[in-house]
Coordinates of C-alpha atoms in Angstrom, one line a residue:
X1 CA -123.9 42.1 85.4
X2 CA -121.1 42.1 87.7
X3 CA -119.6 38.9 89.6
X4 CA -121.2 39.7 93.0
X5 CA -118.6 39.9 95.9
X6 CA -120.4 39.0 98.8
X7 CA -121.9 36.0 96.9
X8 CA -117.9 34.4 96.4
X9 CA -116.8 36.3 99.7
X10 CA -119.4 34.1 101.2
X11 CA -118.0 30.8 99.4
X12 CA -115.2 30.7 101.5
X13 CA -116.9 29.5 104.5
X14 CA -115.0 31.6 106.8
X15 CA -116.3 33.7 109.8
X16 CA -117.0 37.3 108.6
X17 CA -116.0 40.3 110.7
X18 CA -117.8 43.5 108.5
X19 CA -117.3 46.8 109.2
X20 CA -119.5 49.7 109.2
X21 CA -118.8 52.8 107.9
X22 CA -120.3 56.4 107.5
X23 CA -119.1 57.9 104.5
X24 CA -116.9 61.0 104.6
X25 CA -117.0 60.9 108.6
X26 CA -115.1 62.7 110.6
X27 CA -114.2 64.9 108.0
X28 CA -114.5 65.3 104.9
X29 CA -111.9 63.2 101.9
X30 CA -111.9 60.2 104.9
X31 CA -113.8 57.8 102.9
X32 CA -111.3 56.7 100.5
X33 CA -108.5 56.7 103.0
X34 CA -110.7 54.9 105.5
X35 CA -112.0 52.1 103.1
X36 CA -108.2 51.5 101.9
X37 CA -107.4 51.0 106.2
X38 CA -110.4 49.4 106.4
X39 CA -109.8 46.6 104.0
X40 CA -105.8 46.4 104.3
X41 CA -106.6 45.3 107.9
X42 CA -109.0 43.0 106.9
X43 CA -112.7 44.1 106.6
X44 CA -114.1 40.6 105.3
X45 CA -117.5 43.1 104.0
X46 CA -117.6 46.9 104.3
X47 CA -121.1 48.2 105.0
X48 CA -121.3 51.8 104.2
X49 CA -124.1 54.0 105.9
X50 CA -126.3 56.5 103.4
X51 CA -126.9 59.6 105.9
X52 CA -130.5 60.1 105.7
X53 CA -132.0 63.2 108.6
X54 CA -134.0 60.6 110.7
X55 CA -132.5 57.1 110.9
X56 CA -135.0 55.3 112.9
X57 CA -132.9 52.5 113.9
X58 CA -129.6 53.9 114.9
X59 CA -127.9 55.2 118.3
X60 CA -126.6 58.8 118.6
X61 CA -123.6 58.1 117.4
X62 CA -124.4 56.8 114.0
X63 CA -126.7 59.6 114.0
X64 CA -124.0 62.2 114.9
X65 CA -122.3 60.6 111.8
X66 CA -124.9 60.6 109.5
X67 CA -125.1 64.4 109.8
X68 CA -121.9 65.5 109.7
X69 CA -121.6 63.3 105.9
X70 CA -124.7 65.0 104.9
X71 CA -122.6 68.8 106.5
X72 CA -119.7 67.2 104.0
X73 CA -122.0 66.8 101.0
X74 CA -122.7 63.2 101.2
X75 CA -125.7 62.7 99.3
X76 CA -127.3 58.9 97.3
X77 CA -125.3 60.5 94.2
X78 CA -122.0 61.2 95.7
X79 CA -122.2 57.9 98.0
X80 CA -122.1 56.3 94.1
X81 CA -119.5 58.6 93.1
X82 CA -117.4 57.2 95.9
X83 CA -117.8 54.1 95.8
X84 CA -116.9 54.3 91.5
X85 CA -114.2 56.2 92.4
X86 CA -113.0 53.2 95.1
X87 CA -113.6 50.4 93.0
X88 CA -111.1 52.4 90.1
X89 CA -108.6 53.6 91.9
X90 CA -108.6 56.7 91.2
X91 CA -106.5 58.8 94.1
X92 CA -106.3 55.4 96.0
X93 CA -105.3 51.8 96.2
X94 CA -108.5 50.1 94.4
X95 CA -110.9 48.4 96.9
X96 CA -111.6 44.7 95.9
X97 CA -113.6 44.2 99.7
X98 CA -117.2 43.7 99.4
X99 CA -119.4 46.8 99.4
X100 CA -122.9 46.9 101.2
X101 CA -125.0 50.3 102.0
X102 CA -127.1 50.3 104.5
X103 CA -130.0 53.2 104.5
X104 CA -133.6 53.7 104.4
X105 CA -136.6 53.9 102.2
X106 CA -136.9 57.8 102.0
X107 CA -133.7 58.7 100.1
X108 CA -133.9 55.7 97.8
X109 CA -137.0 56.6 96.5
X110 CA -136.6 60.3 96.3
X111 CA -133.6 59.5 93.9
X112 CA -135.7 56.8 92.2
X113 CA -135.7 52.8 92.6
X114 CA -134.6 51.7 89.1
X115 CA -132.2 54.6 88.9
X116 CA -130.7 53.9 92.4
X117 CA -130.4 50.2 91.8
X118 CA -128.8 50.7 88.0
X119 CA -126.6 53.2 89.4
X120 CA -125.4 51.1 92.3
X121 CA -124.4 48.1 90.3
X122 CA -122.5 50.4 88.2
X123 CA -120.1 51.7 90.8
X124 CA -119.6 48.4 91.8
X125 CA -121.7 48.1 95.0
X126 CA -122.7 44.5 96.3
X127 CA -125.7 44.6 98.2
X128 CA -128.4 46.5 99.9
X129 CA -129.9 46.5 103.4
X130 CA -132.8 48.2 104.1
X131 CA -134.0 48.4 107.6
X132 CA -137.4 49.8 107.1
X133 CA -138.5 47.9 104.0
X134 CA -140.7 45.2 104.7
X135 CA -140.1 41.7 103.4
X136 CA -143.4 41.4 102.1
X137 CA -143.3 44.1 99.8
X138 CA -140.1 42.9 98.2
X139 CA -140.9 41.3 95.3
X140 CA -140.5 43.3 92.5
X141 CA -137.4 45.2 94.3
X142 CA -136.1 42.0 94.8
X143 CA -135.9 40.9 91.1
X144 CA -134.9 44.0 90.3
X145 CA -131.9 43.7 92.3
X146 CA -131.3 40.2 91.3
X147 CA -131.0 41.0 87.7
X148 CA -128.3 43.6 88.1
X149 CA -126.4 41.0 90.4
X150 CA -127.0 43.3 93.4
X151 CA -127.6 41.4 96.9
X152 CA -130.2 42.0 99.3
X153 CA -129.8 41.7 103.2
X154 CA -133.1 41.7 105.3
X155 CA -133.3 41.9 109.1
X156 CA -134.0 39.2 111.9
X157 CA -134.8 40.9 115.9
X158 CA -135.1 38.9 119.2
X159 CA -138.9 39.2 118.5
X160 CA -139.2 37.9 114.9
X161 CA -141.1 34.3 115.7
X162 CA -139.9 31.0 113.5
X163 CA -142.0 31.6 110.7
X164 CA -141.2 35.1 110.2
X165 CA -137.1 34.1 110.2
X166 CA -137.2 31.7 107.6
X167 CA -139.8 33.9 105.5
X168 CA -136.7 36.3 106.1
X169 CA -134.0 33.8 105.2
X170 CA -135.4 32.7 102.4
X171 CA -135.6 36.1 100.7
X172 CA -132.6 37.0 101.9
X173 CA -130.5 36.9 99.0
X174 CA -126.8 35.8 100.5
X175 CA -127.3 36.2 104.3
X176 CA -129.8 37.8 106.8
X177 CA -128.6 40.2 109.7
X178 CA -129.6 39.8 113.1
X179 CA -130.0 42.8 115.8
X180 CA -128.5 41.3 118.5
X181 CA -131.3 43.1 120.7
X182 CA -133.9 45.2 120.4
X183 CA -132.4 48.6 120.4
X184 CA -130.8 51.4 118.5
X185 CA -126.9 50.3 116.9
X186 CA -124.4 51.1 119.7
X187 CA -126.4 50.0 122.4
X188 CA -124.6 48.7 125.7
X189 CA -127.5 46.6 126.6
X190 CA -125.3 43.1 125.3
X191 CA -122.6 44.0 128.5
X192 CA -125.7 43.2 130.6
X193 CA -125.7 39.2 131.5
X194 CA -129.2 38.6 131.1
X195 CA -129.1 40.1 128.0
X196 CA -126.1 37.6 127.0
X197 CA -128.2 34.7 127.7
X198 CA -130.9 35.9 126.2
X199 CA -129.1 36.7 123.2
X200 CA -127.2 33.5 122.8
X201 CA -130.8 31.7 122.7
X202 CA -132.3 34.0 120.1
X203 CA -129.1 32.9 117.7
X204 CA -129.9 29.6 118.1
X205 CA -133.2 30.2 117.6
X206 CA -132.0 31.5 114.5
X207 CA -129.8 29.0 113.5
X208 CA -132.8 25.9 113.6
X209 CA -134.8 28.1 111.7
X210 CA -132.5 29.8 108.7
X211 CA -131.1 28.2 105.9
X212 CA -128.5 30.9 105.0
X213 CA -126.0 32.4 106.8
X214 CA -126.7 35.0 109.0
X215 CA -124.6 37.8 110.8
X216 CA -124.8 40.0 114.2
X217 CA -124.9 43.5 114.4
X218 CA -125.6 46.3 117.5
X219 CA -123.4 46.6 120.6
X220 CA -120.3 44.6 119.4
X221 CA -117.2 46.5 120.2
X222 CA -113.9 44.1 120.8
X223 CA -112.5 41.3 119.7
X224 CA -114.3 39.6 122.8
X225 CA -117.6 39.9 122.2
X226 CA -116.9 39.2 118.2
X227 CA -115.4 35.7 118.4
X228 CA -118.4 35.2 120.8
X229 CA -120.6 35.7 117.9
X230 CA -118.4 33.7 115.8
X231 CA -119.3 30.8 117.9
X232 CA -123.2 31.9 116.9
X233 CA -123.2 33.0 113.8
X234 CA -121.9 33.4 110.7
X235 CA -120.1 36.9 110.9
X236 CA -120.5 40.1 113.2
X237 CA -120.8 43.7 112.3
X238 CA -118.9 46.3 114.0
X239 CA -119.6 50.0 113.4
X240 CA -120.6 52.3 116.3
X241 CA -117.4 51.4 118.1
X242 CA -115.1 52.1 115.1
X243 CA -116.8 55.5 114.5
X244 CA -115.7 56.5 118.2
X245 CA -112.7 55.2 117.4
X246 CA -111.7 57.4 114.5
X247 CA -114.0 60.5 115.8
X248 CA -111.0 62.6 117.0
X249 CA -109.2 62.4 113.8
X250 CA -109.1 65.8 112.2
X251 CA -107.7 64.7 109.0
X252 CA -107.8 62.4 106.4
X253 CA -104.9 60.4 106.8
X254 CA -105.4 60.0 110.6
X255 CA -108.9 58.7 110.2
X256 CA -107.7 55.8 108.3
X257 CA -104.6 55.6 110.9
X258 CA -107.2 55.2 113.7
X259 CA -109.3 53.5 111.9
X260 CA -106.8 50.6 110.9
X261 CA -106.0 50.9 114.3
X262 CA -108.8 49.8 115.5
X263 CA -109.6 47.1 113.0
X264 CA -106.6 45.6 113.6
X265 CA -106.8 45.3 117.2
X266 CA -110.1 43.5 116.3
X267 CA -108.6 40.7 114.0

């Protein structure tokens, strides 16, 4: 079992600014490049996407991503490969960051559970969230995970009532992840002020009723609105606003360019 990353990253006791990433996006060879920017500028987690044809919970721009990695080949098995690859070295500076994919059910289970989560520890992922698996079918996966040192991240919306977030936090393995509202990732609805308010209640909301840590995901896009989250939460995930950032890039080498870029101006 390997010493889990996000477990020590989380030690620290520092404010966590994670990226999101969509493997092999805009074209294809970026990921290695990308995750080298990414965690030079100082991607605390990186949280990479696994493309599946119908992600429920994302915005079109996520989506747009997911498809062109599957046009690039990026399937459960060469996501792995990557990530192996990363962790070695091998063709790029090795990535010490925290790794967490982020998917759904359907892929996982076509590759097969035990597989996928033997598999995953062995190229050196972290953790696992899962937006459509329900929390209170996670038992056995859970333990599962737990023995190969692999983390689990379950989801907190503006919706879920008291009981249902600390039912949440406490299976959470690490940290929980909050939607900051009830949307698809990218949304703009958080530049709305009612929204703010509304929002800034739900995380406290949070906060009397988890244990944990807990990040913020969905519609954060400057440094701005992160270090309002800071002053929320623990941490706050970025991803729809870096994958327009680095969309243009037609190579390689300028999508970790724009992407470190980007990252940097968030720090």
């Amino acid at each position: 079992m390997h010493h889990n990353r996000i477990t020590l990253r989380l030690q620290r006791d520092e404010k966590l600014l994670i990226a999101y990433y969509m493997p092999e996006f805009p074209v294809s060879g970026a990921t290695l490049p990308v995750l080298e920017a990414l965690e030079e500028s100082g991607a605390d987690i990186i949280e990479l996407g696994m493309p599946f044809s119908d992600p429920i919970g994302d915005g079109p721009v996520i989506q747009d991503a997911a498809h062109t990695a599957i046009k690039n080949g990026v399937t459960i098995k060469r996501l792995l490969e990557l990530v192996r690859i990363a962790r070695q070295g091998e063709g790029c500076r090795k990535i010490t960051a925290p790794i967490l994919l982020m998917g759904y059910c359907n892929p996982i289970i076509a590759y097969g559970i035990d597989r996928f989560l033997q598999d995953a520890a062995l190229a050196g992922v972290d953790g696992l969230l899962i937006p459509d698996f329900p929390p209170e079918e996670a038992a056995l996966f859970l333990q599962k995970a737990k023995d190969l040192g692999l983390t689990v991240v379950f989801l907190v919306s503006p919706v879920t009532p008291p009981e249902r977030i600390e039912l949440i936090d406490s299976l959470s393995t690490d940290f929980s992840y909050c939607l900051a509202v009830n949307a698809t990732t990218g949304t703009s609805k958080l530049s709305d002020a009612s929204t703010e308010a509304a929002v800034d209640e739900y995380l406290k909301r949070v906060r009397l009723h988890a244990r944990k840590k807990f990040v913020v995901g969905f519609g954060i896009r400057d440094r701005e609105r992160v270090e309002h989250m800071w002053s929320l939460a623990d941490g706050a995930v970025v991803g729809t606003a870096l994958l327009q950032h680095i969309a243009p890039a037609s190579t390689p080498a300028e999508s970790a360019r724009l992407a470190r870029e980007f990252w940097n101006a968030l720090r």
